[in-house]
Short mmCIF file of C-alpha atoms in Angstrom, two decimals:
data_model
loop_
_atom_site.label_atom_id
_atom_site.label_comp_id
_atom_site.label_asym_id
_atom_site.label_seq_id
_atom_site.Cartn_x
_atom_site.Cartn_y
_atom_site.Cartn_z
CA MET A 246 -35.40 1.39 13.59
CA GLN A 247 -35.44 3.19 16.94
CA SER A 248 -31.69 3.59 17.57
CA ILE A 249 -28.37 3.66 15.72
CA THR A 250 -25.09 2.71 17.36
CA LEU A 251 -21.94 3.85 15.57
CA ARG A 252 -18.25 3.58 16.20
CA THR A 253 -17.40 6.99 17.70
CA PRO A 254 -17.03 9.39 14.76
CA ASP A 255 -14.52 12.13 13.90
CA ASP A 256 -14.93 15.49 12.20
CA TRP A 257 -12.28 15.85 9.52
CA HIS A 258 -12.79 19.59 8.93
CA LEU A 259 -14.01 22.32 11.27
CA HIS A 260 -13.35 25.78 12.66
CA PHE A 261 -13.22 26.39 16.42
CA ARG A 262 -12.14 30.06 16.17
CA ASP A 263 -10.32 31.28 19.29
CA GLY A 264 -10.64 33.13 22.57
CA GLU A 265 -13.96 33.06 24.41
CA MET A 266 -15.68 31.33 21.49
CA LEU A 267 -13.77 28.12 22.33
CA SER A 268 -15.93 27.60 25.42
CA GLU A 269 -18.91 27.12 23.09
CA THR A 270 -17.39 25.50 20.02
CA VAL A 271 -15.09 22.90 21.62
CA PRO A 272 -17.76 21.27 23.84
CA ALA A 273 -20.21 21.33 20.92
CA THR A 274 -17.82 19.17 18.89
CA ALA A 275 -16.52 17.07 21.78
CA ARG A 276 -20.04 15.92 22.67
CA CYS A 277 -20.04 13.42 19.77
CA PHE A 278 -16.65 13.45 18.00
CA ALA A 279 -13.46 11.89 19.37
CA ARG A 280 -11.15 13.89 17.08
CA ALA A 281 -11.34 16.79 14.68
CA ILE A 282 -9.10 18.36 12.07
CA VAL A 283 -8.83 21.98 13.19
CA MET A 284 -8.63 24.70 10.56
CA PRO A 285 -5.78 27.22 10.99
CA ASN A 286 -7.33 30.41 9.56
CA LEU A 287 -7.13 32.49 12.72
CA VAL A 288 -6.00 36.13 12.80
CA PRO A 289 -3.04 35.88 12.56
CA PRO A 290 -3.08 32.42 10.95
CA VAL A 291 -1.39 29.32 12.37
CA THR A 292 1.67 29.08 10.13
CA ASN A 293 4.26 27.17 12.16
CA ALA A 294 4.64 24.36 14.68
CA GLU A 295 4.95 26.65 17.70
CA GLN A 296 1.69 28.43 16.89
CA ALA A 297 -0.05 25.12 16.26
CA GLN A 298 1.03 23.75 19.64
CA ALA A 299 -0.12 26.92 21.42
CA TYR A 300 -3.52 26.80 19.67
CA LYS A 301 -3.88 23.12 20.53
CA ALA A 302 -3.29 23.92 24.20
CA ARG A 303 -6.02 26.56 24.14
CA ILE A 304 -8.46 24.08 22.59
CA GLU A 305 -7.60 21.38 25.11
CA ALA A 306 -8.15 23.85 27.94
CA ALA A 307 -11.69 24.42 26.66
CA ARG A 308 -12.64 20.72 26.67
CA PRO A 309 -15.41 19.64 29.06
CA SER A 310 -14.20 18.06 32.29
CA GLY A 311 -13.19 14.46 31.66
CA SER A 312 -13.31 14.78 27.87
CA GLN A 313 -10.74 12.82 25.87
CA PHE A 314 -11.39 14.81 22.68
CA GLN A 315 -8.27 15.22 20.52
CA PRO A 316 -7.74 18.26 18.28
CA LEU A 317 -5.68 17.40 15.19
CA MET A 318 -3.75 20.49 14.19
CA THR A 319 -2.99 21.94 10.77
CA LEU A 320 -0.68 24.59 9.31
CA TYR A 321 -1.88 27.43 7.13
CA LEU A 322 0.22 27.49 3.98
CA THR A 323 1.51 30.83 2.73
CA ASN A 324 3.98 31.86 0.08
CA GLN A 325 6.57 32.05 2.86
CA THR A 326 6.10 28.41 3.99
CA THR A 327 9.29 26.34 3.61
CA ALA A 328 10.18 22.67 3.58
CA GLU A 329 11.80 23.19 6.97
CA ASP A 330 8.46 24.44 8.33
CA ILE A 331 6.92 21.16 7.20
CA ARG A 332 9.62 19.04 8.83
CA GLU A 333 9.28 20.94 12.11
CA ALA A 334 5.50 20.64 12.01
CA LYS A 335 5.67 16.90 11.43
CA LYS A 336 8.09 16.52 14.34
CA ALA A 337 5.70 18.53 16.55
CA GLY A 338 2.75 16.29 15.72
CA VAL A 339 0.91 18.56 13.28
CA THR A 340 -1.40 16.37 11.21
CA ALA A 341 -1.83 18.21 7.90
CA CYS A 342 -1.48 21.49 6.01
CA LYS A 343 -4.26 23.63 4.57
CA LEU A 344 -4.15 25.39 1.21
CA TYR A 345 -6.40 28.42 0.85
CA PRO A 346 -6.22 30.38 -2.36
CA ALA A 347 -5.97 34.03 -1.29
CA GLY A 348 -9.40 35.54 -0.72
CA ALA A 349 -11.28 32.24 -0.97
CA THR A 350 -12.97 32.34 2.43
CA THR A 351 -12.97 33.81 5.96
CA ASN A 352 -9.51 35.03 7.08
CA SER A 353 -7.78 33.92 3.87
CA ASP A 354 -6.14 37.20 2.91
CA ALA A 355 -2.70 35.87 3.92
CA ALA A 356 -3.10 32.74 1.82
CA VAL A 357 -1.38 31.53 -1.30
CA LYS A 358 -0.92 33.52 -4.51
CA GLY A 359 0.62 31.44 -7.28
CA ILE A 360 0.03 27.86 -6.15
CA GLU A 361 2.86 26.45 -8.27
CA SER A 362 5.34 28.32 -6.07
CA LEU A 363 4.48 25.87 -3.27
CA TYR A 364 5.42 22.76 -5.24
CA PRO A 365 8.67 22.30 -3.23
CA VAL A 366 6.55 22.40 -0.07
CA PHE A 367 4.16 19.82 -1.49
CA ALA A 368 7.12 17.58 -2.29
CA GLU A 369 8.26 17.76 1.34
CA MET A 370 4.74 17.05 2.54
CA ALA A 371 4.65 13.91 0.41
CA GLU A 372 8.02 12.89 1.87
CA GLN A 373 6.70 13.46 5.41
CA ASP A 374 3.36 11.72 4.71
CA MET A 375 1.52 14.92 5.64
CA PRO A 376 -1.83 15.36 3.84
CA LEU A 377 -2.62 18.48 1.83
CA LEU A 378 -6.11 19.83 2.60
CA ILE A 379 -7.42 22.04 -0.20
CA HIS A 380 -10.10 24.70 -0.34
CA GLY A 381 -10.65 24.11 -4.03
CA GLU A 382 -11.85 27.33 -5.60
CA VAL A 383 -10.21 29.89 -7.84
CA THR A 384 -10.70 33.49 -6.77
CA GLU A 385 -10.33 35.49 -9.98
CA SER A 386 -13.12 38.06 -10.02
CA HIS A 387 -14.13 37.39 -13.62
CA ILE A 388 -14.99 33.72 -12.90
CA ASP A 389 -18.58 33.09 -11.83
CA ILE A 390 -18.79 32.04 -8.18
CA PHE A 391 -20.79 28.94 -9.11
CA ASP A 392 -18.02 27.79 -11.49
CA ARG A 393 -15.00 28.34 -9.26
CA GLU A 394 -14.71 24.78 -7.95
CA LYS A 395 -14.78 23.27 -11.44
CA VAL A 396 -12.19 25.77 -12.72
CA PHE A 397 -9.93 25.01 -9.73
CA ILE A 398 -10.03 21.30 -10.56
CA ASP A 399 -8.99 21.92 -14.15
CA THR A 400 -6.44 24.65 -13.45
CA HIS A 401 -4.78 23.53 -10.23
CA LEU A 402 -5.96 20.25 -8.75
CA ILE A 403 -5.35 17.99 -11.73
CA PRO A 404 -1.74 19.26 -12.08
CA ILE A 405 -1.06 18.87 -8.32
CA VAL A 406 -2.32 15.30 -8.24
CA LYS A 407 -0.41 14.45 -11.40
CA ALA A 408 2.85 15.98 -10.11
CA PHE A 409 2.73 14.44 -6.61
CA LYS A 410 1.43 10.91 -6.86
CA GLN A 411 2.46 10.03 -3.27
CA LEU A 412 0.88 13.14 -1.72
CA LYS A 413 -2.37 12.57 0.14
CA VAL A 414 -4.88 15.19 -0.94
CA VAL A 415 -8.23 15.96 0.71
CA PHE A 416 -10.53 18.01 -1.48
CA GLU A 417 -12.38 19.84 1.28
CA HIS A 418 -16.14 20.51 1.47
CA ILE A 419 -16.87 19.55 -2.14
CA THR A 420 -20.01 21.07 -3.63
CA THR A 421 -20.34 19.86 -7.23
CA LYS A 422 -20.81 16.75 -9.33
CA ASP A 423 -17.55 17.73 -11.02
CA ALA A 424 -15.69 17.40 -7.71
CA ALA A 425 -17.36 14.11 -6.80
CA ASP A 426 -16.51 12.65 -10.21
CA PHE A 427 -12.92 13.88 -9.97
CA VAL A 428 -12.40 12.22 -6.59
CA LEU A 429 -14.00 8.96 -7.73
CA GLN A 430 -11.72 8.78 -10.76
CA ALA A 431 -8.54 9.79 -8.92
CA ASP A 432 -6.05 7.45 -7.28
CA ASN A 433 -6.56 6.29 -3.70
CA ASN A 434 -4.41 9.13 -2.34
CA VAL A 435 -7.25 11.57 -3.15
CA ALA A 436 -10.36 11.85 -0.97
CA ALA A 437 -12.98 14.46 -0.06
CA THR A 438 -15.02 15.76 2.84
CA ILE A 439 -18.69 16.70 2.51
CA THR A 440 -20.62 19.05 4.79
CA PRO A 441 -24.18 18.65 6.09
CA GLN A 442 -25.27 21.90 4.42
CA HIS A 443 -24.19 20.76 0.97
CA LEU A 444 -26.09 17.49 1.44
CA LEU A 445 -29.25 19.09 2.87
CA LEU A 446 -29.50 22.31 0.86
CA ASN A 447 -29.00 23.87 -2.56
CA ARG A 448 -28.83 27.45 -3.76
CA ASN A 449 -32.61 27.84 -3.66
CA ASP A 450 -32.29 27.54 0.13
CA LEU A 451 -29.92 30.50 0.08
CA LEU A 452 -31.68 32.82 -2.37
CA VAL A 453 -35.39 32.03 -2.87
CA GLY A 454 -37.69 34.27 -0.82
CA GLY A 455 -34.84 36.54 0.20
CA VAL A 456 -31.21 35.97 1.09
CA ARG A 457 -30.83 33.63 4.08
CA PRO A 458 -27.53 34.58 5.69
CA HIS A 459 -27.30 31.54 7.99
CA ASN A 460 -27.23 29.28 4.91
CA TYR A 461 -24.40 31.31 3.38
CA CYS A 462 -21.10 29.44 3.29
CA LEU A 463 -18.06 29.18 1.05
CA PRO A 464 -17.94 27.32 -1.22
CA VAL A 465 -21.44 28.61 -1.84
CA LEU A 466 -24.42 26.24 -2.17
CA LYS A 467 -24.88 25.02 -5.74
CA ARG A 468 -27.85 24.01 -7.89
CA ASN A 469 -29.94 20.99 -6.89
CA THR A 470 -28.34 18.70 -9.50
CA HIS A 471 -24.99 19.08 -7.71
CA GLN A 472 -26.62 18.51 -4.33
CA GLN A 473 -28.17 15.33 -5.69
CA ALA A 474 -24.80 14.12 -6.99
CA LEU A 475 -23.26 14.53 -3.52
CA ARG A 476 -26.16 12.69 -1.92
CA GLU A 477 -25.82 9.84 -4.41
CA VAL A 478 -22.10 9.45 -3.85
CA VAL A 479 -22.35 9.22 -0.04
CA ALA A 480 -25.16 6.70 -0.41
CA THR A 481 -22.80 4.38 -2.29
CA GLY A 482 -20.59 4.04 0.79
CA SER A 483 -17.44 4.90 -1.18
CA SER A 484 -14.44 5.09 1.15
CA LYS A 485 -13.19 8.19 -0.72
CA PHE A 486 -15.72 10.43 1.02
CA PHE A 487 -15.98 11.17 4.71
CA LEU A 488 -17.46 13.51 7.29
CA GLY A 489 -16.20 17.08 7.51
CA THR A 490 -18.70 19.58 8.82
CA ASP A 491 -16.79 22.76 7.98
CA SER A 492 -18.61 24.06 11.06
CA ALA A 493 -17.80 27.77 11.05
CA PRO A 494 -19.24 29.87 13.87
CA HIS A 495 -19.97 33.58 13.62
CA ALA A 496 -21.87 35.88 15.95
CA GLN A 497 -25.43 36.52 14.79
CA HIS A 498 -24.83 40.22 14.12
CA LYS A 499 -21.87 39.40 11.87
CA LYS A 500 -24.00 37.08 9.75
CA GLU A 501 -27.01 39.36 9.59
CA ASN A 502 -25.52 42.51 8.12
CA ALA A 503 -24.81 44.13 4.78
CA CYS A 504 -21.72 41.95 4.28
CA GLY A 505 -22.51 38.79 6.19
CA CYS A 506 -19.77 36.32 7.09
CA ALA A 507 -19.58 32.98 5.30
CA GLY A 508 -20.01 29.88 7.41
CA CYS A 509 -22.59 27.55 8.96
CA TYR A 510 -22.28 26.64 12.64
CA SER A 511 -23.27 22.98 12.33
CA ALA A 512 -21.28 21.46 15.21
CA TRP A 513 -24.20 21.93 17.54
CA SER A 514 -26.21 19.15 15.85
CA ALA A 515 -23.69 17.70 13.40
CA ILE A 516 -24.09 13.94 13.78
CA GLU A 517 -27.88 14.29 13.93
CA LEU A 518 -27.85 16.28 10.67
CA TYR A 519 -25.87 13.58 8.90
CA ALA A 520 -28.20 10.89 10.27
CA GLU A 521 -31.10 12.87 8.79
CA VAL A 522 -29.43 12.81 5.37
CA PHE A 523 -28.57 9.12 5.41
CA GLU A 524 -32.08 8.19 6.52
CA GLN A 525 -33.55 10.26 3.69
CA LEU A 526 -31.29 8.30 1.33
CA ASP A 527 -32.29 4.94 2.86
CA ALA A 528 -28.58 4.47 3.55
CA LEU A 529 -28.25 4.45 7.35
CA ASP A 530 -26.04 1.38 6.99
CA LYS A 531 -23.48 3.61 5.23
CA LEU A 532 -23.37 6.28 7.96
CA GLU A 533 -20.79 4.55 10.16
CA GLY A 534 -18.26 4.23 7.35
CA PHE A 535 -18.72 7.87 6.34
CA ALA A 536 -18.60 9.21 9.91
CA SER A 537 -16.25 6.84 11.73
CA GLU A 538 -14.03 4.81 9.41
CA HIS A 539 -13.15 6.27 6.01
CA GLY A 540 -11.41 9.36 7.37
CA ALA A 541 -9.31 7.49 9.91
CA ASN A 542 -8.28 4.98 7.26
CA PHE A 543 -7.28 7.74 4.82
CA TYR A 544 -5.22 9.60 7.41
CA GLY A 545 -3.60 6.36 8.59
CA LEU A 546 -4.91 6.79 12.13
CA PRO A 547 -6.49 4.13 14.34
CA LYS A 548 -10.27 3.96 14.31
CA ASN A 549 -11.93 4.93 17.58
CA GLU A 550 -12.73 2.11 19.98
CA GLY A 551 -15.89 3.51 21.60
CA THR A 552 -19.42 3.98 20.29
CA ILE A 553 -22.18 6.57 20.28
CA THR A 554 -25.91 5.92 20.08
CA LEU A 555 -28.53 8.01 18.34
CA LYS A 556 -32.15 7.43 19.29
CA ARG A 557 -35.21 8.21 17.24
CA GLU A 558 -36.60 11.31 18.90
CA SER A 559 -37.98 14.45 17.30
CA TRP A 560 -36.39 17.65 18.55
CA THR A 561 -35.94 21.18 17.27
CA VAL A 562 -32.59 22.86 16.70
CA PRO A 563 -32.69 26.03 18.85
CA ASP A 564 -33.02 29.44 17.28
CA THR A 565 -29.86 30.69 18.99
CA VAL A 566 -27.05 29.63 21.29
CA THR A 567 -25.31 32.16 23.51
CA LEU A 568 -21.61 32.81 23.99
CA PRO A 569 -20.27 33.51 27.51
CA ASP A 570 -20.32 37.26 26.87
CA GLY A 571 -24.01 37.11 25.94
CA THR A 572 -23.47 37.26 22.16
CA PRO A 573 -26.00 35.09 20.29
CA MET A 574 -25.09 32.73 17.44
CA VAL A 575 -27.58 31.03 15.14
CA PRO A 576 -26.81 27.33 14.67
CA PHE A 577 -27.22 25.74 11.27
CA PHE A 578 -30.77 24.43 10.67
CA ALA A 579 -32.12 26.59 13.51
CA GLY A 580 -35.84 26.00 14.02
CA HIS A 581 -35.86 22.75 12.02
CA THR A 582 -37.06 19.49 13.52
CA LEU A 583 -34.66 16.54 13.37
CA ASN A 584 -35.62 12.91 13.87
CA TRP A 585 -32.45 11.60 15.53
CA LYS A 586 -30.84 12.73 18.77
CA LEU A 587 -27.55 11.80 20.45
CA GLU A 588 -28.42 9.66 23.47
CA LYS A 589 -25.65 11.10 25.63
CA SER A 590 -22.57 13.21 25.11
CA LEU A 591 -19.09 11.71 25.16
CA SER A 592 -17.27 12.09 28.47
#
């Protein structure tokens, strides 16, 4: 096979950041994705409809000339979020709300403490048909970092799903067999996104031979048995799993320091990375569903009408990309050779 043509895909989970960084991150995503669910963990976070609309305008201003890329906005849930906030967000066109347990990831200090206190908000979200996007990890210091996803499922996710049977829930960037099994066994209102790093790597790629900061993300990479479980589940073509890069850019110097930031900047080669995985799994026929159909169907949005084409061509992910102010960033899989390349960017 020398080329793959897919219905134009979407990214159902990524971080653009803000300010000057948008001139790098928005075109990187818009080159191959028609839409993307935009994470709200800015400083300060996007907690209401007005802030979401202002952030959307900044993203749209950073699109390449002629691009039709659509950012799909989200609210950052806090302990101060109200049902009225949800109604106003729905009226303003906000797509979903994001639940971060406090301290779970980058810029999550303002996030939720005591998840049960948000149950009235979840009820309103179900009423408004607004999906709940969950970073599914507990943050208690005594719980091993490699166990935090499993403990979150047992402690919080099972009760949420049981209490709100009409609420659409996306278990974001799952990393374990436990999460994959939970989603498979749950009702059809529960789905999950999976990142390229959790399909391509395991914790050996983070820790063996020295810590590799550009492979450090949260949730952290897990053992190879969990990686294999994720690879197996996407190879089945199950409609409960879809593309979400969790692309999370950071300047090189912020990753390569004594307390490096969590996040992999995968947008730069995202669709090619997923093609690499699906070819390794002998499942290229399942890539279109994962990248272009399952997410739209879950969110109740129309599937994209256009197509993209990947051609078989070896190329190397660059060691760095440079922001307008000259700051370098290291893209995910820098220096690795990929076998598929986008034929041309979306206009």
